């Protein structure tokens, strides 16, 4: 082990144009000890920067960049050479043969928690201005609503068809609906007379891409592509700020309505009747709520594909201006095919979605997809392993192809359902390992629970990943093959891609709570709202409920269940479920095997 000097710098989300500083440390130390030293050093220089967080809330990234590269730096574990998030031991990154180079920044300090807290502070004092038409908000509305302000920095920081674009401009004036901006670090060129977001995006790209590279760009998602920086703090995209504004206005409206109605003092029944009549009179064409009404699966393949395509179209049409949308799917309601929009607002709230879309009825139902684990001990199904953190299912068996790891066997689970590295996994009967139940596995460092980003022709997708490979330590306490419990199917191969089609496929799963269930999936990633990460893409599986007595697809405790088809092919693992159990999210197995990109190891099924 050797003493090293690391040149460190705060990421721009924490402090714009921060100064570099040095930290001396021995490579025998842990990354946590490095976080502690950095936290203390920053506190000495400015005790206000980290006043709301602890050292453990820091993220450290190994880089090798010069000063002129700092403003364009993107912190992602996406395989970019020289950029890695620091974890566990410092010696994993620097040692006698690989010393940090002088003249470069070696460590970037980030804190998603601190960034979120700063963004919340910036959200205070939102304007009382009412945007008259939420579907056609121009710069005048954005300015009066204080979504965009003079001296704000507007930037594009993303890839267009594989080409990285980073460009910034400053808002210098606003006059009767017309925005004036000035380029930053590009001869301060000024542009006046900008009316629309797409005009601003087009002008910025004219200074970033060649004409031939701009021909295929569709300026339909400018609100997603342009970000706001205020007083050195990144606030997110214009669309995100609009969504916050609309949510804020909805809360104010509901509070005002509640105050007015409380003055009636006519009792609960009169209040409920008032709500019903008030909403009915406002708009007869708005989709109605369905509460406990049964939703069944669409058996006909053609209808299934048609309704699923329309569900995507409805979501893309209304998602931006309806932030309460969780996800949209299809099913049989009142024995007729229908589109069901699940929303994350209280029952009865007015949601401006049409009652009919391209000839099919649209209904609204409360629902949000949550991780499908238990957080306290419950009775278990014998033979299915659980963790000692949250009760979930442990599923398919894998081996590492690396020569040094030969002989080890791993059970695939979800990270949200197991503990930290080296935590125990027990089997079966109780979540309390001290009650005499035998430890069968331990959590390894090969785990991940976050969002990754993949580029597409229109920008990039946020894709949810959630997995943990648990090393078997007592082989006699778990299955030795990938033949699923409660059925005779032996999983012997993995699906290697998502084909982006609407065709209906039959899949099944075996979980510790609902055991064997069947469902339908389309081979296409779908967008849902996830409480922890916002809008993400996953596979959605719907229960094959053809009548009221049919099973739901999943329930708490089923997360981690292998999801596979009749050809013995593993599609992925169950991650979350809707509140009615009708819909489940699945993490595709080919994305889980991105573990190779993150950790440099290749996993394969035990039977392959």
Coordinates of C-alpha atoms in Angstrom, one line a residue:
X1 CA 0.0 0.0 0.0
X2 CA 1.2 3.6 -0.7
X3 CA 0.3 7.2 0.3
X4 CA -1.2 9.1 -2.5
X5 CA -2.4 12.7 -3.1
X6 CA -5.8 13.1 -4.8
X7 CA -6.9 16.3 -6.4
X8 CA -10.6 16.8 -5.7
X9 CA -13.3 19.1 -6.9
X10 CA -17.0 19.6 -6.1
X11 CA -19.4 18.7 -9.0
X12 CA -21.2 21.7 -10.6
X13 CA -24.5 20.5 -9.2
X14 CA -23.2 21.3 -5.7
X15 CA -21.2 24.4 -6.4
X16 CA -20.6 26.1 -9.8
X17 CA -16.9 26.8 -10.6
X18 CA -15.6 25.3 -7.4
X19 CA -11.9 25.3 -6.5
X20 CA -9.7 22.2 -6.5
X21 CA -8.2 20.9 -3.3
X22 CA -5.9 18.0 -2.3
X23 CA -6.5 15.1 0.0
X24 CA -3.7 12.8 1.3
X25 CA -4.6 9.2 2.0
X26 CA -3.2 5.7 2.0
X27 CA -4.5 3.2 -0.6
X28 CA -5.2 0.7 2.3
X29 CA -8.1 2.9 3.4
X30 CA -11.7 2.5 2.4
X31 CA -13.8 4.9 0.2
X32 CA -15.9 5.7 3.3
X33 CA -12.8 7.0 5.0
X34 CA -12.0 9.2 2.0
X35 CA -15.6 10.6 2.1
X36 CA -15.0 11.5 5.7
X37 CA -11.7 13.3 5.0
X38 CA -13.3 15.2 2.0
X39 CA -16.3 16.2 4.1
X40 CA -14.1 17.5 6.9
X41 CA -11.9 19.4 4.4
X42 CA -14.9 21.1 2.7
X43 CA -16.4 22.0 6.1
X44 CA -13.1 23.8 7.0
X45 CA -13.3 25.9 3.9
X46 CA -17.0 26.6 3.9
X47 CA -19.2 25.1 6.6
X48 CA -22.4 26.0 4.7
X49 CA -21.9 23.8 1.7
X50 CA -22.6 20.5 3.5
X51 CA -24.7 21.9 6.3
X52 CA -27.7 19.7 5.4
X53 CA -26.0 16.4 4.7
X54 CA -23.5 13.9 6.2
X55 CA -20.3 12.5 4.8
X56 CA -22.1 9.3 3.9
X57 CA -24.4 11.2 1.6
X58 CA -21.5 11.9 -0.8
X59 CA -20.8 10.1 -4.0
X60 CA -17.2 10.0 -5.2
X61 CA -16.2 9.5 -8.8
X62 CA -12.8 8.6 -10.2
X63 CA -11.9 10.8 -13.2
X64 CA -8.9 12.1 -15.0
X65 CA -9.8 15.5 -16.5
X66 CA -8.3 18.9 -17.1
X67 CA -10.0 22.1 -16.1
X68 CA -11.5 22.8 -19.5
X69 CA -13.3 19.4 -19.4
X70 CA -15.1 20.0 -16.1
X71 CA -18.2 21.9 -17.5
X72 CA -19.0 19.0 -19.9
X73 CA -18.4 16.2 -17.4
X74 CA -21.2 13.6 -17.1
X75 CA -21.2 11.3 -14.1
X76 CA -22.5 7.9 -15.2
X77 CA -21.3 4.4 -14.9
X78 CA -21.9 3.9 -18.6
X79 CA -18.5 2.5 -19.6
X80 CA -16.9 5.9 -20.3
X81 CA -13.2 5.4 -20.0
X82 CA -11.7 6.7 -16.8
X83 CA -15.0 7.5 -15.1
X84 CA -16.1 5.2 -12.3
X85 CA -18.0 5.6 -9.0
X86 CA -15.7 4.8 -6.1
X87 CA -16.9 2.0 -3.9
X88 CA -15.3 -0.1 -1.1
X89 CA -11.5 0.0 -1.2
X90 CA -9.2 2.8 -2.6
X91 CA -6.7 0.2 -3.7
X92 CA -9.3 -1.0 -6.2
X93 CA -8.6 2.2 -8.1
X94 CA -5.1 3.4 -7.3
X95 CA -2.0 1.4 -6.2
X96 CA 1.7 1.3 -6.6
X97 CA 1.4 0.6 -10.3
X98 CA -1.5 3.0 -10.9
X99 CA -0.9 6.3 -9.2
X100 CA -3.1 9.4 -9.6
X101 CA -1.6 11.7 -12.3
X102 CA -0.5 15.2 -11.4
X103 CA -2.1 18.1 -13.3
X104 CA -5.5 16.4 -13.5
X105 CA -8.6 16.3 -11.3
X106 CA -8.7 12.8 -9.8
X107 CA -11.9 12.8 -7.8
X108 CA -15.3 14.5 -8.4
X109 CA -17.6 14.9 -5.4
X110 CA -21.3 14.7 -5.9
X111 CA -24.4 14.4 -3.7
X112 CA -27.8 13.6 -5.2
X113 CA -29.4 14.3 -1.8
X114 CA -27.8 17.8 -1.6
X115 CA -28.8 18.5 -5.2
X116 CA -32.4 17.5 -4.4
X117 CA -32.5 19.7 -1.3
X118 CA -31.2 22.7 -3.3
X119 CA -33.8 22.2 -6.0
X120 CA -36.5 22.2 -3.3
X121 CA -35.3 25.5 -2.0
X122 CA -35.4 26.9 -5.5
X123 CA -39.0 25.8 -5.9
X124 CA -40.1 28.0 -3.0
X125 CA -42.0 31.2 -3.9
X126 CA -43.7 29.8 -7.0
X127 CA -45.8 32.4 -8.8
X128 CA -49.6 32.6 -8.3
X129 CA -50.0 33.3 -12.0
X130 CA -52.5 31.0 -13.6
X131 CA -51.5 29.6 -17.0
X132 CA -54.7 29.8 -19.0
X133 CA -54.1 26.8 -21.3
X134 CA -51.7 24.2 -19.9
X135 CA -51.5 22.5 -23.3
X136 CA -50.2 25.6 -25.1
X137 CA -47.9 27.4 -22.6
X138 CA -45.6 29.8 -24.4
X139 CA -42.7 31.8 -23.1
X140 CA -45.0 34.5 -21.8
X141 CA -46.7 32.0 -19.6
X142 CA -43.4 30.4 -18.5
X143 CA -42.0 33.8 -17.6
X144 CA -45.1 35.0 -15.7
X145 CA -45.3 31.7 -13.8
X146 CA -41.6 32.2 -12.9
X147 CA -40.6 28.9 -14.5
X148 CA -38.1 30.9 -16.5
X149 CA -36.5 34.0 -15.1
X150 CA -34.1 36.7 -16.3
X151 CA -30.5 35.6 -15.7
X152 CA -31.4 31.9 -15.8
X153 CA -29.0 29.8 -17.7
X154 CA -30.7 27.5 -20.3
X155 CA -28.7 24.6 -21.5
X156 CA -28.7 21.5 -23.7
X157 CA -26.6 18.6 -22.3
X158 CA -27.4 15.4 -24.2
X159 CA -26.7 13.3 -27.3
X160 CA -28.4 13.7 -30.6
X161 CA -28.0 10.6 -32.8
X162 CA -24.9 9.7 -30.9
X163 CA -23.3 13.2 -31.0
X164 CA -22.8 14.9 -27.6
X165 CA -24.2 18.4 -27.4
X166 CA -23.4 20.8 -24.6
X167 CA -24.3 24.5 -25.1
X168 CA -25.5 27.2 -22.7
X169 CA -27.3 30.5 -23.1
X170 CA -28.4 33.2 -20.6
X171 CA -31.8 34.8 -20.4
X172 CA -31.1 38.5 -20.8
X173 CA -34.5 40.1 -21.5
X174 CA -38.2 39.4 -21.8
X175 CA -40.7 41.6 -23.5
X176 CA -44.4 40.9 -24.4
X177 CA -43.9 37.2 -24.9
X178 CA -40.6 37.4 -26.6
X179 CA -37.4 35.9 -25.1
X180 CA -33.9 37.3 -25.6
X181 CA -30.9 35.1 -24.8
X182 CA -27.1 35.3 -25.1
X183 CA -24.7 32.4 -25.8
X184 CA -22.2 31.7 -23.0
X185 CA -18.5 31.3 -24.0
X186 CA -19.3 31.7 -27.7
X187 CA -18.5 35.4 -28.4
X188 CA -21.7 36.2 -26.4
X189 CA -23.8 36.1 -29.5
X190 CA -27.3 37.3 -28.7
X191 CA -30.7 36.1 -30.1
X192 CA -33.9 38.1 -29.9
X193 CA -37.5 37.3 -30.9
X194 CA -37.8 33.7 -29.6
X195 CA -41.4 32.8 -29.2
X196 CA -41.4 29.0 -28.8
X197 CA -39.3 26.4 -27.0
X198 CA -38.6 24.6 -30.3
X199 CA -37.2 27.9 -31.8
X200 CA -34.8 28.1 -28.9
X201 CA -33.7 24.4 -29.3
X202 CA -33.3 24.9 -33.1
X203 CA -31.1 28.0 -32.6
X204 CA -28.9 26.3 -30.0
X205 CA -28.4 23.3 -32.2
X206 CA -27.5 25.5 -35.2
X207 CA -24.4 26.4 -33.1
X208 CA -23.7 22.8 -32.1
X209 CA -24.4 20.5 -35.1
X210 CA -23.8 20.5 -38.8
X211 CA -26.8 21.1 -41.0
X212 CA -26.8 17.4 -42.2
X213 CA -26.9 16.3 -38.6
X214 CA -29.9 18.4 -37.8
X215 CA -32.1 17.3 -40.7
X216 CA -33.6 14.3 -38.9
X217 CA -34.3 16.1 -35.6
X218 CA -37.9 16.5 -34.6
X219 CA -38.4 19.5 -32.4
X220 CA -41.2 17.9 -30.4
X221 CA -39.5 17.4 -27.0
X222 CA -37.8 20.7 -26.5
X223 CA -39.1 20.9 -22.9
X224 CA -37.3 17.7 -22.1
X225 CA -34.1 18.7 -23.9
X226 CA -33.6 22.2 -22.4
X227 CA -32.5 22.4 -18.8
X228 CA -32.6 25.3 -16.3
X229 CA -29.7 26.5 -14.1
X230 CA -30.5 29.2 -11.5
X231 CA -27.9 30.8 -9.3
X232 CA -25.5 28.0 -10.2
X233 CA -28.0 25.3 -9.2
X234 CA -29.4 22.8 -11.8
X235 CA -33.2 22.8 -11.5
X236 CA -34.0 20.1 -14.1
X237 CA -35.7 20.3 -17.5
X238 CA -38.3 22.9 -18.4
X239 CA -40.9 20.1 -18.5
X240 CA -40.0 19.1 -15.0
X241 CA -40.4 22.7 -13.8
X242 CA -43.8 22.9 -15.6
X243 CA -44.9 19.7 -14.0
X244 CA -44.0 21.1 -10.6
X245 CA -45.9 24.3 -11.3
X246 CA -49.0 22.4 -12.4
X247 CA -48.9 20.2 -9.3
X248 CA -48.5 23.3 -7.1
X249 CA -51.5 25.0 -8.7
X250 CA -53.6 21.8 -8.3
X251 CA -52.7 21.6 -4.6
X252 CA -53.7 25.2 -4.2
X253 CA -57.0 24.7 -6.0
X254 CA -57.8 21.6 -4.0
X255 CA -57.0 23.5 -0.8
X256 CA -59.2 26.4 -1.8
X257 CA -62.1 24.1 -2.8
X258 CA -61.8 22.3 0.4
X259 CA -62.0 25.5 2.4
X260 CA -65.1 26.7 0.5
X261 CA -66.9 23.4 0.8
X262 CA -66.2 23.2 4.6
X263 CA -68.2 26.4 5.0
X264 CA -71.3 24.6 3.8
X265 CA -71.5 22.5 7.0
X266 CA -74.2 20.3 5.4
X267 CA -72.7 17.0 6.5
X268 CA -70.7 14.4 4.7
X269 CA -73.4 13.1 2.3
X270 CA -74.1 16.6 1.0
X271 CA -70.4 17.3 0.5
X272 CA -69.9 14.1 -1.5
X273 CA -72.9 14.9 -3.6
X274 CA -71.5 18.4 -4.2
X275 CA -68.2 17.0 -5.4
X276 CA -69.9 14.6 -7.8
X277 CA -72.2 17.2 -9.3
X278 CA -69.4 19.8 -9.5
X279 CA -67.2 17.5 -11.5
X280 CA -69.9 16.2 -13.7
X281 CA -71.0 19.7 -14.7
X282 CA -67.4 20.8 -15.4
X283 CA -66.8 18.4 -18.2
X284 CA -69.0 15.5 -19.3
X285 CA -66.2 14.3 -21.7
X286 CA -63.6 13.7 -19.1
X287 CA -62.8 10.1 -18.3
X288 CA -64.6 8.7 -15.2
X289 CA -63.1 6.9 -12.2
X290 CA -63.5 3.2 -11.6
X291 CA -62.8 2.0 -8.1
X292 CA -63.1 -1.6 -7.1
X293 CA -64.5 -2.6 -10.5
X294 CA -62.8 -5.8 -11.9
X295 CA -60.4 -5.4 -14.8
X296 CA -59.9 -8.5 -16.9
X297 CA -57.3 -9.3 -19.5
X298 CA -57.9 -9.0 -23.2
X299 CA -57.9 -12.5 -24.7
X300 CA -57.9 -11.6 -28.4
X301 CA -54.3 -11.0 -29.6
X302 CA -55.3 -8.4 -32.2
X303 CA -57.3 -6.4 -29.8
X304 CA -54.5 -6.6 -27.2
X305 CA -51.9 -5.2 -29.6
X306 CA -54.3 -2.5 -30.8
X307 CA -55.2 -1.3 -27.3
X308 CA -51.6 -1.4 -26.1
X309 CA -50.5 0.7 -29.0
X310 CA -53.3 3.2 -28.2
X311 CA -52.3 3.2 -24.5
X312 CA -48.8 4.3 -25.5
X313 CA -50.2 7.0 -27.8
X314 CA -52.5 8.3 -25.1
X315 CA -49.6 8.4 -22.6
X316 CA -47.4 10.3 -25.1
X317 CA -50.2 12.8 -25.8
X318 CA -51.1 13.6 -22.2
X319 CA -48.0 12.8 -20.1
X320 CA -46.4 16.2 -20.2
X321 CA -49.4 18.1 -19.1
X322 CA -50.8 15.5 -16.7
X323 CA -48.1 14.9 -14.1
X324 CA -50.4 12.7 -12.0
X325 CA -50.2 9.9 -14.6
X326 CA -48.5 6.8 -13.3
X327 CA -48.9 4.6 -16.3
X328 CA -51.5 3.6 -18.9
X329 CA -52.6 0.1 -19.9
X330 CA -55.5 -1.8 -21.3
X331 CA -58.1 -4.4 -20.2
X332 CA -61.7 -5.5 -20.3
X333 CA -64.1 -3.3 -18.4
X334 CA -67.8 -4.1 -18.4
X335 CA -67.0 -6.8 -20.9
X336 CA -65.6 -4.3 -23.4
X337 CA -62.0 -3.5 -24.3
X338 CA -60.9 -0.2 -22.7
X339 CA -57.9 1.9 -21.9
X340 CA -57.2 2.4 -18.2
X341 CA -55.1 5.4 -17.0
X342 CA -53.6 4.9 -13.5
X343 CA -53.0 8.1 -11.6
X344 CA -51.2 9.0 -8.4
X345 CA -53.8 11.4 -6.9
X346 CA -56.6 11.0 -4.4
X347 CA -59.9 9.3 -5.4
X348 CA -62.2 11.7 -7.2
X349 CA -59.6 14.3 -8.2
X350 CA -60.3 15.8 -11.6
X351 CA -57.9 14.4 -14.2
X352 CA -58.2 16.0 -17.7
X353 CA -58.0 12.9 -19.9
X354 CA -60.8 12.3 -22.5
X355 CA -63.5 9.7 -21.8
X356 CA -62.9 8.2 -25.3
X357 CA -59.7 7.8 -27.3
X358 CA -59.9 6.7 -31.0
X359 CA -63.2 4.9 -30.4
X360 CA -62.3 3.1 -27.1
X361 CA -63.5 4.1 -23.6
X362 CA -61.0 5.5 -21.2
X363 CA -61.2 5.1 -17.4
X364 CA -59.2 6.4 -14.5
X365 CA -58.1 4.3 -11.6
X366 CA -55.8 5.1 -8.7
X367 CA -52.6 3.2 -8.9
X368 CA -48.8 3.4 -8.6
X369 CA -46.3 0.6 -9.0
X370 CA -44.2 -0.1 -5.9
X371 CA -41.4 -2.6 -5.2
X372 CA -43.1 -6.0 -4.5
X373 CA -41.4 -6.9 -1.2
X374 CA -42.5 -7.2 2.4
X375 CA -40.8 -5.0 5.0
X376 CA -41.7 -7.2 8.0
X377 CA -41.7 -11.0 8.6
X378 CA -44.6 -12.9 7.3
X379 CA -45.5 -16.6 6.9
X380 CA -43.5 -18.1 4.0
X381 CA -44.0 -20.6 1.3
X382 CA -41.6 -23.5 2.1
X383 CA -38.8 -23.9 -0.3
X384 CA -38.4 -20.4 -1.5
X385 CA -35.5 -18.4 0.0
X386 CA -35.8 -14.9 1.5
X387 CA -33.4 -12.3 2.7
X388 CA -33.1 -10.9 6.2
X389 CA -33.8 -7.3 5.0
X390 CA -37.1 -7.4 3.1
X391 CA -39.0 -10.5 2.4
X392 CA -38.8 -11.3 -1.3
X393 CA -38.2 -14.2 -3.7
X394 CA -34.8 -15.5 -4.7
X395 CA -34.9 -17.0 -8.1
X396 CA -32.7 -18.3 -11.0
X397 CA -29.2 -19.7 -10.4
X398 CA -26.2 -18.3 -12.1
X399 CA -22.4 -18.9 -12.3
X400 CA -19.6 -16.5 -13.1
X401 CA -17.6 -17.3 -16.2
X402 CA -14.4 -15.7 -14.8
X403 CA -11.8 -18.3 -14.1
X404 CA -11.0 -17.0 -10.6
X405 CA -14.7 -17.4 -9.5
X406 CA -15.2 -20.9 -10.9
X407 CA -17.3 -23.2 -8.7
X408 CA -19.3 -20.4 -7.0
X409 CA -23.1 -20.4 -7.6
X410 CA -25.3 -17.3 -7.2
X411 CA -29.0 -16.7 -6.8
X412 CA -30.5 -13.8 -8.6
X413 CA -32.7 -11.4 -6.5
X414 CA -33.7 -7.8 -6.5
X415 CA -31.4 -5.4 -4.6
X416 CA -34.4 -3.6 -2.9
X417 CA -35.3 -7.0 -1.3
X418 CA -31.9 -7.9 0.2
X419 CA -29.4 -6.2 2.5
X420 CA -25.9 -4.8 2.0
X421 CA -22.8 -6.5 0.9
X422 CA -22.1 -9.7 3.0
X423 CA -25.5 -9.5 4.6
X424 CA -27.1 -13.0 5.3
X425 CA -29.8 -14.6 3.2
X426 CA -31.7 -17.3 5.1
X427 CA -34.0 -20.2 4.1
X428 CA -36.9 -20.9 4.8
X429 CA -39.5 -20.0 7.3
X430 CA -38.7 -16.7 8.9
X431 CA -37.0 -13.4 8.2
X432 CA -35.2 -13.7 11.5
X433 CA -31.9 -15.7 11.2
X434 CA -31.5 -15.9 14.9
X435 CA -34.5 -18.2 15.3
X436 CA -32.5 -21.2 14.2
X437 CA -32.9 -20.9 10.5
X438 CA -29.9 -21.7 8.4
X439 CA -28.0 -19.1 6.3
X440 CA -28.0 -20.2 2.7
X441 CA -26.4 -17.3 0.9
X442 CA -24.8 -13.9 1.3
X443 CA -25.2 -10.6 -0.7
X444 CA -22.3 -9.9 -3.0
X445 CA -21.0 -6.6 -4.4
X446 CA -22.6 -7.6 -7.8
X447 CA -25.8 -5.5 -7.1
X448 CA -27.4 -2.4 -8.5
X449 CA -30.6 -0.4 -7.8
X450 CA -30.8 2.7 -9.9
X451 CA -31.5 4.1 -13.3
X452 CA -29.3 3.7 -16.4
X453 CA -29.6 5.7 -19.6
X454 CA -29.7 4.4 -23.2
X455 CA -29.6 6.7 -26.2
X456 CA -32.4 6.5 -28.8
X457 CA -33.0 8.5 -32.0
X458 CA -35.0 11.1 -30.1
X459 CA -32.7 11.5 -27.0
X460 CA -32.3 8.9 -24.2
X461 CA -34.4 6.6 -22.1
X462 CA -34.2 6.3 -18.3
X463 CA -34.3 2.5 -17.6
X464 CA -34.8 1.0 -14.2
X465 CA -32.4 -1.7 -13.0
X466 CA -32.7 -3.6 -9.8
X467 CA -30.7 -6.8 -9.2
X468 CA -28.5 -8.6 -6.6
X469 CA -26.5 -11.7 -7.1
X470 CA -26.3 -13.6 -3.8
X471 CA -23.6 -16.2 -3.4
X472 CA -24.7 -19.6 -2.1
X473 CA -22.7 -20.5 1.0
X474 CA -24.6 -23.7 2.0
X475 CA -25.6 -25.5 -1.2
X476 CA -27.7 -28.1 0.6
X477 CA -30.2 -25.5 1.6
X478 CA -31.2 -24.3 -1.9
X479 CA -32.2 -25.9 -5.2
X480 CA -29.4 -27.1 -7.4
X481 CA -31.1 -26.5 -10.7
X482 CA -33.3 -23.8 -12.4
X483 CA -36.4 -26.0 -12.4
X484 CA -38.9 -23.6 -10.8
X485 CA -40.8 -24.5 -7.7
X486 CA -44.5 -25.4 -8.2
X487 CA -44.1 -26.1 -11.9
X488 CA -41.9 -28.4 -14.0
X489 CA -40.3 -25.8 -16.3
X490 CA -36.5 -25.8 -16.2
X491 CA -35.2 -22.3 -17.2
X492 CA -32.3 -23.1 -19.5
X493 CA -31.7 -19.9 -21.6
X494 CA -32.0 -16.1 -21.3
X495 CA -33.7 -13.5 -23.6
X496 CA -31.0 -11.3 -25.1
X497 CA -32.9 -8.2 -26.2
X498 CA -36.2 -6.3 -26.2
X499 CA -37.6 -6.2 -29.7
X500 CA -39.9 -3.2 -29.4
X501 CA -43.1 -4.7 -30.7
X502 CA -46.7 -4.9 -29.6
X503 CA -47.2 -8.6 -30.1
X504 CA -48.7 -10.5 -27.1
X505 CA -46.5 -13.1 -25.4
X506 CA -47.4 -15.4 -22.6
X507 CA -45.2 -15.6 -19.6
X508 CA -45.4 -17.0 -16.1
X509 CA -43.6 -16.5 -12.7
X510 CA -43.1 -18.4 -9.5
X511 CA -43.0 -16.3 -6.4
X512 CA -43.0 -16.9 -2.6
X513 CA -46.5 -15.2 -2.1
X514 CA -48.7 -16.0 -5.1
X515 CA -46.7 -19.0 -6.3
X516 CA -47.4 -19.9 -10.0
X517 CA -49.2 -17.2 -12.0
X518 CA -49.5 -16.5 -15.7
X519 CA -49.6 -13.2 -17.6
X520 CA -49.2 -11.4 -20.9
X521 CA -46.4 -9.1 -21.9
X522 CA -45.4 -7.2 -25.0
X523 CA -41.8 -7.2 -26.1
X524 CA -41.4 -3.5 -25.6
X525 CA -40.2 -1.3 -22.8
X526 CA -43.0 0.9 -21.4
X527 CA -42.9 4.2 -19.5
X528 CA -44.2 4.3 -15.9
X529 CA -43.9 6.8 -13.0
X530 CA -41.8 5.4 -10.2
X531 CA -41.9 7.2 -6.9
X532 CA -38.2 6.9 -6.3
X533 CA -36.9 7.7 -9.7
X534 CA -39.6 9.5 -11.7
X535 CA -40.4 8.4 -15.3
X536 CA -38.6 5.1 -16.1
X537 CA -38.9 2.3 -18.6
X538 CA -39.6 -1.3 -17.7
X539 CA -41.3 -4.4 -19.1
X540 CA -45.0 -4.5 -18.0
X541 CA -46.7 -7.9 -17.4
X542 CA -50.5 -8.1 -16.9
X543 CA -52.3 -10.9 -15.3
X544 CA -54.2 -13.4 -17.5
X545 CA -57.4 -12.7 -15.5
X546 CA -60.2 -13.9 -17.8
X547 CA -62.8 -14.0 -15.0
X548 CA -63.1 -12.6 -11.5
X549 CA -61.8 -15.8 -9.8
X550 CA -58.5 -15.7 -11.7
X551 CA -55.3 -15.0 -9.9
X552 CA -53.6 -11.6 -9.8
X553 CA -50.0 -11.7 -11.3
X554 CA -48.1 -10.8 -8.1
X555 CA -48.2 -9.5 -4.6
X556 CA -45.8 -8.2 -1.9
X557 CA -43.1 -10.8 -1.4
X558 CA -42.9 -11.8 -5.1
X559 CA -40.2 -9.4 -6.1
X560 CA -37.2 -11.2 -7.5
X561 CA -39.5 -14.0 -9.0
X562 CA -38.1 -15.4 -12.3
X563 CA -40.4 -14.4 -15.2
X564 CA -40.1 -16.9 -18.1
X565 CA -42.0 -18.3 -21.1
X566 CA -43.1 -21.8 -22.3
X567 CA -39.8 -22.1 -24.2
X568 CA -37.9 -22.2 -20.9
X569 CA -36.5 -18.7 -21.7
X570 CA -35.9 -16.3 -18.8
X571 CA -37.3 -12.8 -19.6
X572 CA -36.3 -11.1 -16.4
X573 CA -37.2 -10.8 -12.7
X574 CA -40.4 -9.3 -11.2
X575 CA -39.6 -6.0 -9.5
X576 CA -42.8 -4.2 -8.6
X577 CA -46.6 -4.6 -8.6
X578 CA -49.6 -2.3 -9.0
X579 CA -51.9 -1.7 -6.0
X580 CA -54.5 -4.1 -7.6
X581 CA -52.0 -6.8 -8.4
X582 CA -53.1 -6.8 -12.1
X583 CA -49.9 -5.3 -13.5
X584 CA -46.2 -6.1 -12.6
X585 CA -42.9 -4.5 -13.7
X586 CA -40.1 -6.8 -14.9
X587 CA -36.4 -6.0 -15.2
X588 CA -35.2 -7.5 -18.5
X589 CA -32.5 -10.1 -18.0
X590 CA -30.3 -8.8 -20.8
X591 CA -30.1 -5.5 -19.0
X592 CA -29.4 -7.2 -15.6
X593 CA -26.4 -8.8 -17.3
X594 CA -25.0 -5.3 -17.7
X595 CA -23.2 -6.4 -14.6
X596 CA -20.4 -7.2 -17.0
X597 CA -20.1 -3.5 -17.9
X598 CA -20.2 -2.3 -14.3
X599 CA -18.2 -5.0 -12.5
X600 CA -16.2 -6.7 -15.3
X601 CA -17.7 -10.1 -14.7
X602 CA -19.9 -12.3 -16.9
X603 CA -22.8 -14.3 -15.4
X604 CA -24.5 -17.2 -17.2
X605 CA -27.4 -19.5 -16.2
X606 CA -26.4 -22.6 -14.3
X607 CA -27.9 -24.8 -17.0
X608 CA -26.3 -23.0 -20.0

